[in-house]
Tab-separated table of C-alpha atoms in Angstrom:
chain	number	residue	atom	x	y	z
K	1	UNK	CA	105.403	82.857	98.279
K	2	UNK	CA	102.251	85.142	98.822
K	3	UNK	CA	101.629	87.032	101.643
K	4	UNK	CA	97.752	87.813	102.557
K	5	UNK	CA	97.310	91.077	104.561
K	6	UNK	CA	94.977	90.849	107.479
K	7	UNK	CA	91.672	93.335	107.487
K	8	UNK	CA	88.184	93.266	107.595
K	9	UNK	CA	85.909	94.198	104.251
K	10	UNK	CA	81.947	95.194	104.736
K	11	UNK	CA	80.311	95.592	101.398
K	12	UNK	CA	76.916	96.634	100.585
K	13	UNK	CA	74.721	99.319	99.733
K	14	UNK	CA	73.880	101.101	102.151
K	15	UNK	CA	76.687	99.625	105.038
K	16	UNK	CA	77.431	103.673	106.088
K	17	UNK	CA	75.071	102.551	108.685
K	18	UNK	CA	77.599	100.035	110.233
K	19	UNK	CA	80.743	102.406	110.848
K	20	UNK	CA	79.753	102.922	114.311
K	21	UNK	CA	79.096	98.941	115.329
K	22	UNK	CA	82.404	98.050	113.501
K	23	UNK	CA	84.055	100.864	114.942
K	24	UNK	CA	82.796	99.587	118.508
K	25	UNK	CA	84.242	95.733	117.841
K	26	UNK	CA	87.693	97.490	117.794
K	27	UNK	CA	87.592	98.051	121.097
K	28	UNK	CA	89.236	101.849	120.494
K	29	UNK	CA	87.691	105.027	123.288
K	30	UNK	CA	88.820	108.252	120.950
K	31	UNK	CA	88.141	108.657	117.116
K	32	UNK	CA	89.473	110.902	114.819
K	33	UNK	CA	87.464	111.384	111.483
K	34	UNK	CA	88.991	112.486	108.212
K	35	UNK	CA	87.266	113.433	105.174
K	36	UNK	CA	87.350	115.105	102.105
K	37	UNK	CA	85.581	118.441	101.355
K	38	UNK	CA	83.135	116.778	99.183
K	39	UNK	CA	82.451	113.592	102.021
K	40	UNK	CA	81.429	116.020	104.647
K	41	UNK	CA	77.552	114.905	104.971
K	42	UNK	CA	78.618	111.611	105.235
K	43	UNK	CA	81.321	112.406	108.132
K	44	UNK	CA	78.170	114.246	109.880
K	45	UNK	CA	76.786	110.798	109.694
K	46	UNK	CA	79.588	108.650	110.674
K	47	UNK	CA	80.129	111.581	113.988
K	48	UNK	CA	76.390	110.922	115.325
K	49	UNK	CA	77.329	106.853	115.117
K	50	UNK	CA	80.556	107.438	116.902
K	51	UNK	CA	78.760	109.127	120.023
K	52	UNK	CA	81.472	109.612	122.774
K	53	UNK	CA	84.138	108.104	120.850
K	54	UNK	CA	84.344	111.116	118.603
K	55	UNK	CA	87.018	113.346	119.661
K	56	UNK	CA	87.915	115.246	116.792
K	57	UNK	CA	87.812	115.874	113.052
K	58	UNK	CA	89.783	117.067	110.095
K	59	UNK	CA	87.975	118.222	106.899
K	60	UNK	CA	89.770	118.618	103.821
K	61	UNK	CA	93.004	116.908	102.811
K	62	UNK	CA	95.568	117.306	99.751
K	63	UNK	CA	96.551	114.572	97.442
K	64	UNK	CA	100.746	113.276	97.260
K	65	UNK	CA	99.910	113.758	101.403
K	66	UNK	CA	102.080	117.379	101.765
K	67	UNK	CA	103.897	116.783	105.033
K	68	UNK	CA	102.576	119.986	106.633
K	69	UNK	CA	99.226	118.485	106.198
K	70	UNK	CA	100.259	115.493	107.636
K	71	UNK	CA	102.312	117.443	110.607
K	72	UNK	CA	99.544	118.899	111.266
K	73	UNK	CA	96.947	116.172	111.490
K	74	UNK	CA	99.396	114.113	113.553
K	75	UNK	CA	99.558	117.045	116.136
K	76	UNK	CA	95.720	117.387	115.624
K	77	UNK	CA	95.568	113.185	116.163
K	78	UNK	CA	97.939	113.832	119.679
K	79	UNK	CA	96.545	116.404	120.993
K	80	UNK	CA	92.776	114.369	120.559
K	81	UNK	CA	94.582	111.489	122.255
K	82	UNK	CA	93.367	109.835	119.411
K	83	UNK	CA	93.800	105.885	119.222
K	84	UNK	CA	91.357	105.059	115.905
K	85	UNK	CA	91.175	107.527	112.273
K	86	UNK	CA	87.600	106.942	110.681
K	87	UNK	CA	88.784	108.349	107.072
K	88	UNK	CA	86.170	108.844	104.499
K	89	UNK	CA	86.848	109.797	100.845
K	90	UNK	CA	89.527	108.611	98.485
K	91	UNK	CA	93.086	108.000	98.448
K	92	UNK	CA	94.067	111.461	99.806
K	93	UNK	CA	91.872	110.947	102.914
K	94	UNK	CA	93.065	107.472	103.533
K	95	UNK	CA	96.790	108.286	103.135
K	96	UNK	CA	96.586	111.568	105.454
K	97	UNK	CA	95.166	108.693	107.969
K	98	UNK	CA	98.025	106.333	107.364
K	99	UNK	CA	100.679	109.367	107.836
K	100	UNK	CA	99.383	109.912	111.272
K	101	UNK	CA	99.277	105.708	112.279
K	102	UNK	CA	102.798	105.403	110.577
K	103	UNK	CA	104.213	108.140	112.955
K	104	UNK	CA	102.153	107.908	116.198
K	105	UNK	CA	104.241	107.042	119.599
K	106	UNK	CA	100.994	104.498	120.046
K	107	UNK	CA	98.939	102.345	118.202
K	108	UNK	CA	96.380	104.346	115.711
K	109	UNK	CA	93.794	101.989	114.365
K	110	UNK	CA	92.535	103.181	110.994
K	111	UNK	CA	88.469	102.571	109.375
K	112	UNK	CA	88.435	103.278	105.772
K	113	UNK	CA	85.318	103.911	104.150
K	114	UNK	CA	86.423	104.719	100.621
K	115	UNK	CA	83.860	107.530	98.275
K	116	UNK	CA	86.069	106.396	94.905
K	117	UNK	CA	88.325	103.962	93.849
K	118	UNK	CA	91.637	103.714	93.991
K	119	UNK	CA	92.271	100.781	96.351
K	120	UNK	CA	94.375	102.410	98.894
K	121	UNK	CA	92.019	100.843	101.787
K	122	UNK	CA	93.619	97.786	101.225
K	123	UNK	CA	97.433	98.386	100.889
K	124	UNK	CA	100.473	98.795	103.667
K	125	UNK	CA	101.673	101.220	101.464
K	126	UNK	CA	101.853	104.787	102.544
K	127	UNK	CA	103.366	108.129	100.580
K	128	UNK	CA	104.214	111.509	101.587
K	129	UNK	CA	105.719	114.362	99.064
K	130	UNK	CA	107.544	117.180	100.858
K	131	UNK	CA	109.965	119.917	99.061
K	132	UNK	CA	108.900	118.424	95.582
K	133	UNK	CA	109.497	114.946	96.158
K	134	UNK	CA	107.651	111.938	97.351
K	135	UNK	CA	108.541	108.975	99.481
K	136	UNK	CA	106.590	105.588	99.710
K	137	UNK	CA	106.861	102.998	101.677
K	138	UNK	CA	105.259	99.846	103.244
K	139	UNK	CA	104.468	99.161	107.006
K	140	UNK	CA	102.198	97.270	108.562
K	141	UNK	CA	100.807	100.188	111.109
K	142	UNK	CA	99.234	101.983	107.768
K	143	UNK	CA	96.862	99.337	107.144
K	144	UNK	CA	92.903	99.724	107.690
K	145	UNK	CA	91.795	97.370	109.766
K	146	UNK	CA	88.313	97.196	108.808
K	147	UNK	CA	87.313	98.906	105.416
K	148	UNK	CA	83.443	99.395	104.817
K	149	UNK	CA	82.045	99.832	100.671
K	150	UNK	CA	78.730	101.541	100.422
K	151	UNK	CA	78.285	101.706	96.837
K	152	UNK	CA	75.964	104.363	97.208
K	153	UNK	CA	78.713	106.828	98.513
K	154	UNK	CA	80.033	106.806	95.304
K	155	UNK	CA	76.609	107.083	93.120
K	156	UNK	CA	77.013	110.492	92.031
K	157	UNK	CA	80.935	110.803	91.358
K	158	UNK	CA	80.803	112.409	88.323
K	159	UNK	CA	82.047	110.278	85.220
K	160	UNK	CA	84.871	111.697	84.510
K	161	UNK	CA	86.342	111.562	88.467
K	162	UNK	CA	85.222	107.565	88.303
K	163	UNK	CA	87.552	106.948	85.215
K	164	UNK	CA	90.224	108.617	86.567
K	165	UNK	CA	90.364	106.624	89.966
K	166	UNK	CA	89.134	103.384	87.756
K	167	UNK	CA	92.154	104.029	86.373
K	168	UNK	CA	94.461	104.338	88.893
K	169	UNK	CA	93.347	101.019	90.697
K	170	UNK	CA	93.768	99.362	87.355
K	171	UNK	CA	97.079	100.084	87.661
K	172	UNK	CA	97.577	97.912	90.592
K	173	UNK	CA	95.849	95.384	88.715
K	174	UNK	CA	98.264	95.484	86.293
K	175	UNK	CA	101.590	96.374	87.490
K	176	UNK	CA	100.876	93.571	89.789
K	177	UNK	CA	101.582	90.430	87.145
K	178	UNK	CA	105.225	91.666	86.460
K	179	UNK	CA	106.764	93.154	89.315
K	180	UNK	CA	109.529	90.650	91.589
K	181	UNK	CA	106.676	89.872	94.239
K	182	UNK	CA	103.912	88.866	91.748
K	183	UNK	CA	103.074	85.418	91.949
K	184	UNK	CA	100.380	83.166	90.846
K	185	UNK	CA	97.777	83.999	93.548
K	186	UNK	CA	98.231	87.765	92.712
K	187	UNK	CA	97.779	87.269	89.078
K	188	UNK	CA	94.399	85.828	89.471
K	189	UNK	CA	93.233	88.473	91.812
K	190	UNK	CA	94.768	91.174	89.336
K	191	UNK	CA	93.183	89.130	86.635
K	192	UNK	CA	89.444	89.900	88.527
K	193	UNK	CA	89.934	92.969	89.626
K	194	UNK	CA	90.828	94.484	85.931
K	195	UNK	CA	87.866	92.365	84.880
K	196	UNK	CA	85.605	94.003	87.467
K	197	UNK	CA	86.671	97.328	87.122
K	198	UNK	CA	86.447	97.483	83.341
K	199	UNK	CA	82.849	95.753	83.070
K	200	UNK	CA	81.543	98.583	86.075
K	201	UNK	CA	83.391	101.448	83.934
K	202	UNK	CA	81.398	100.341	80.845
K	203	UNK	CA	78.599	100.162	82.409
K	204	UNK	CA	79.039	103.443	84.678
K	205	UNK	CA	79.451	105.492	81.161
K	206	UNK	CA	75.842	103.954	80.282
K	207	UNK	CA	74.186	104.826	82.875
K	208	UNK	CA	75.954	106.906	85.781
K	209	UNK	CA	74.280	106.130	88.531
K	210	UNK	CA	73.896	102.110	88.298
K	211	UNK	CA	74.332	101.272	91.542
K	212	UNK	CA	75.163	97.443	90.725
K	213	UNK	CA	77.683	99.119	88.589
K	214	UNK	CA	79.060	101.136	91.767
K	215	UNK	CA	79.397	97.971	93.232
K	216	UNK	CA	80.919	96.266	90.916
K	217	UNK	CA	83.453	98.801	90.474
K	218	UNK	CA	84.106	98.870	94.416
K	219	UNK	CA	84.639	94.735	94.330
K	220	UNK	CA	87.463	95.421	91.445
K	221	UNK	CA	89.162	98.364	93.798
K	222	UNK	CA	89.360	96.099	96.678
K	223	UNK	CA	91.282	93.262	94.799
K	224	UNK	CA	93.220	95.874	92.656
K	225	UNK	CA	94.479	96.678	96.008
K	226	UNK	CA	94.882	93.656	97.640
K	227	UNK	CA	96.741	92.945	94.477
K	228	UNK	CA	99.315	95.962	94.683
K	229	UNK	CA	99.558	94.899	98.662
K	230	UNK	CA	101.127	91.707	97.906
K	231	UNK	CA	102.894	92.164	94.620
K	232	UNK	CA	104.107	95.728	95.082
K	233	UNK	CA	104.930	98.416	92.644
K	234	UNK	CA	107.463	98.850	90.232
K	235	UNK	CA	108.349	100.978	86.853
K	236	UNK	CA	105.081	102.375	86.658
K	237	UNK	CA	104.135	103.702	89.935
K	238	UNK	CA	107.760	104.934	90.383
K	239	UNK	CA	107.003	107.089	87.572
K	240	UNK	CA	104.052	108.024	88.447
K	241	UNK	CA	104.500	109.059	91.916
K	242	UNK	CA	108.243	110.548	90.554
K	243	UNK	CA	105.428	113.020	88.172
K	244	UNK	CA	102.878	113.659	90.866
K	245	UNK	CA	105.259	114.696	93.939
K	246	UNK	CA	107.492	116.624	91.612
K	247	UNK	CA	105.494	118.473	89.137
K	248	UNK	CA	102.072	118.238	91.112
K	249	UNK	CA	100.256	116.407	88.248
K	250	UNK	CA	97.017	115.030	89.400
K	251	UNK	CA	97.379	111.426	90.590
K	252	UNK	CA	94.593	109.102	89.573
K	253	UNK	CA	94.708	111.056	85.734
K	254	UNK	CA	98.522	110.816	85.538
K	255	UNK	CA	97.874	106.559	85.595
K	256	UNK	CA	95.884	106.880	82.545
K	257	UNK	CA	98.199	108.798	80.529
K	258	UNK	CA	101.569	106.849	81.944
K	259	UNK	CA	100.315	103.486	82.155
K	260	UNK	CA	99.265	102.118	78.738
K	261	UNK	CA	102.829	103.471	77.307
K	262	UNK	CA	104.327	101.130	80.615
K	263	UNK	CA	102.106	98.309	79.319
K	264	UNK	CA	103.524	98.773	75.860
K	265	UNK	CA	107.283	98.102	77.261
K	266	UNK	CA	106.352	95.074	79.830
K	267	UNK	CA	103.592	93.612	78.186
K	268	UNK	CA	105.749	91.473	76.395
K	269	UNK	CA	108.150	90.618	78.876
K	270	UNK	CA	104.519	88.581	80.437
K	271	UNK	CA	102.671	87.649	77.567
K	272	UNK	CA	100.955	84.934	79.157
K	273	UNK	CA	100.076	87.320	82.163
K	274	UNK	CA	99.495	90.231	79.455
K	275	UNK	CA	97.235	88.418	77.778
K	276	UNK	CA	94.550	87.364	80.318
K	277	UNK	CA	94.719	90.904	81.098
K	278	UNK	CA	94.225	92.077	77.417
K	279	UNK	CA	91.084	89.780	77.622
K	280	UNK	CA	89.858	90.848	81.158
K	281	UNK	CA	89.617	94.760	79.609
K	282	UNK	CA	87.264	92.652	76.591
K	283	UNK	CA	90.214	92.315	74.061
K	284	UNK	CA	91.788	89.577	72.597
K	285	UNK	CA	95.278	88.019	73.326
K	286	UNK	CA	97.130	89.153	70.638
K	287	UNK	CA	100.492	90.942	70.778
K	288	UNK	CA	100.356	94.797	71.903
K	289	UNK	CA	96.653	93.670	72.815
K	290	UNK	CA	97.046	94.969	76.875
K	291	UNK	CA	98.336	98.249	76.161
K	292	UNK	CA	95.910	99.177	73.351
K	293	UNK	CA	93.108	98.253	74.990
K	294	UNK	CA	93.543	100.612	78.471
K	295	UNK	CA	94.588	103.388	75.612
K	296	UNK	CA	91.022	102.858	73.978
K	297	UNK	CA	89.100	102.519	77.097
K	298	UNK	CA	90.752	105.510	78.431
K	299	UNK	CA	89.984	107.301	75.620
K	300	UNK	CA	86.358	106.168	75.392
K	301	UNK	CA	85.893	107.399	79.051
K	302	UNK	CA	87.082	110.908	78.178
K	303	UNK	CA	90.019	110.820	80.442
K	304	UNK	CA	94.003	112.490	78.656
K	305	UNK	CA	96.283	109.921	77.581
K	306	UNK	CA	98.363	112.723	77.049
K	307	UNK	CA	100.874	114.320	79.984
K	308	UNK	CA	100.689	117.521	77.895
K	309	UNK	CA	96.776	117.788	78.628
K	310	UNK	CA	97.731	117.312	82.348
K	311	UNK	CA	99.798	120.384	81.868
K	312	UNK	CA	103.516	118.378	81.810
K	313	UNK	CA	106.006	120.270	79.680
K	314	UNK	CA	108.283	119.143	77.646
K	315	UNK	CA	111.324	120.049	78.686
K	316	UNK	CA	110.253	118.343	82.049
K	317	UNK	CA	109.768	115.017	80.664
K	318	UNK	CA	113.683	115.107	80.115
K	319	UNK	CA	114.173	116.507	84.088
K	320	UNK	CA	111.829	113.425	85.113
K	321	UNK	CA	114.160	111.139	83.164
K	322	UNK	CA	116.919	112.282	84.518
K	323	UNK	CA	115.490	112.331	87.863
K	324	UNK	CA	114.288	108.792	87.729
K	325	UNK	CA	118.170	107.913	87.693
K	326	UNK	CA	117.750	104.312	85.936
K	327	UNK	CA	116.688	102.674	83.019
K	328	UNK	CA	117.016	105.752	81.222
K	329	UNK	CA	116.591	105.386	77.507
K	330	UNK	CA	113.708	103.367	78.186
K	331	UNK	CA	111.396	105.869	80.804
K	332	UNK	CA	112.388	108.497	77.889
K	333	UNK	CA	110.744	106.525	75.276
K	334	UNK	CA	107.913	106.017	77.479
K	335	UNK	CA	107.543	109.505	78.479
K	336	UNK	CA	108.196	110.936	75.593
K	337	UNK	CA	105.045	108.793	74.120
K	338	UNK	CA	102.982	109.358	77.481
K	339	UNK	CA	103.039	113.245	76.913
K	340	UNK	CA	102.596	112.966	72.973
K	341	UNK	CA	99.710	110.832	74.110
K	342	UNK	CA	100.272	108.018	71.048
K	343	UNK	CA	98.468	105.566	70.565
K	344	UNK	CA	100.002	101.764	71.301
């Protein structure tokens, strides 16, 4: 069984230009833009398309989505009367949106136009991390309902942001072949994605501004996360959000340090699936191949494969274990590896 999520993708250089017009089809009177520090020229932009229907804006969000944020952009979003959230930037401006639609007494439409990569435009999923914790879940309200890529808002995200957020949506990509919900359809959309996302890496460490490359990248973050969407997390985003919400590690570098020592365990438990993956990333199909090459890759982009570089100590890794409550000799051995940063 695979579900498809419903939405609306615009893709294209230079489709900023259409936020207002696909804004308009919705039908919604009162907007509320989000956006990220760094998105706030672009915001300016999408405000003079929105005309009347802007009615408010929020600059600046947090990533794990704090609940006092989110409190207080949900009273910002009431008090606005707001009925549509425009939210520009990455997955910390897209899930402060989703907090207020999950929440709000009325329908909240959300727009996504995404600045990096992690795919979040196209999932149900939502998360929110209060008194060290974070909780995740999937409902239908969170989803965009249109999502616009401009590859050129993402032309000059520095390198080493890109990799981290190329890794995080290749997560999704490959989490998504062993989970319970993965299912043929969602392997071969995992299957691209990774493939996309690894050939617009390469070529983004070449040359940094490529904006085919942009695109490219873009085109593997949308089916990453149509990918996650349908097949769902498991081991590895557990842990990972279980590291982020508790210990505040950053999110999209955490994935790169966490998830080839996850590939290393389930790999083999998929080795057909593992393998089409191992080639996707430019490998080969042999044994260990999947896990080995994200390590390399992650490596070559200058991102830590180590959670002591993200500033985990050691005594914590035993905490997370015990926090993680299951499967606990195995997410020791993989965090144990994950902050000595070995290699697969």
């Amino acid at each position: 069984m695979h579900t498809f999520w419903p939405g609306r993708v615009v893709f294209g250089a230079g489709t900023l230009a259409q936020v207002g017009d696909e804004v308009a089809a919705l039908g919604v009177r009162r907007v509320l833009v989000v956006a990220t520090r760094s998105a706030r020229a672009v915001a300016d932009a999408v405000e003079q398309q929105l005309g009347d229907r802007f009615t408010g804006r929020i600059d600046g969000v947090t990533q794990h989505v704090p609940t006092e944020l989110a409190d207080a952009a949900r009273t910002t979003a009431r008090e606005a009367n707001a009925d549509a959230i425009v939210a520009i930037g990455g997955g910390s401006a897209i899930g402060l949106a989703k907090a207020v639609a999950l929440t709000s007494a009325a329908e909240v439409v959300v727009v996504a136009v995404p600045t990096t990569y992690a795919g979040s435009e196209m999932t149900p999923v939502w998360g929110e991390t209060s008194g060290g914790s974070k909780t995740t879940g999937v409902d239908a309200r969170v989803l965009p309902r249109v999502v616009v890529y401009d590859s050129m808002l993402s032309q000059g995200l520095p390198v080493k942001v890109t990799a981290a957020s190329v890794a995080n949506a290749m997560a999704h990509c490959v989490e998504a072949v062993w989970t319970p919900k993965a299912d043929p359809i969602t392997e071969v959309i995992a299957v691209e994605g990774l493939r996309a996302l690894s050939a617009g890496l390469r070529a983004v460490l070449v040359e940094p501004e490529d904006l085919e490359a942009r695109g490219t990248l873009l085109y593997g973050a949308c089916l990453a996360g149509s990918a996650l969407a349908t097949a769902g997390t498991g081991l590895h985003h557990k842990l990972c959000h279980l590291l982020g919400g508790t210990y505040n590690l950053p999110h999209a570098e955490t994935h790169a340090a966490v998830l080839p020592q996850v590939a290393r365990v389930k790999a083999p438990t998929v080795p057909q699936s593992a393998a089409r993956l191992a080639v996707a990333l430019g490998g080969d199909e042999a044994d260990g191949g999947l896990a080995r090459e994200l390590f390399q890759l992650f490596q070559r982009a200058g991102l830590a494969v180590s959670l002591r570089e993200l500033g985990l100590r050691r005594e914590q890794v035993d905490e997370a274990t015990d926090r993680f409550g299951e499967s606990a000799e195995v997410v020791q051995a993989i965090l144990v590896r994950a902050w000595d940063g070995v290699r697969p």
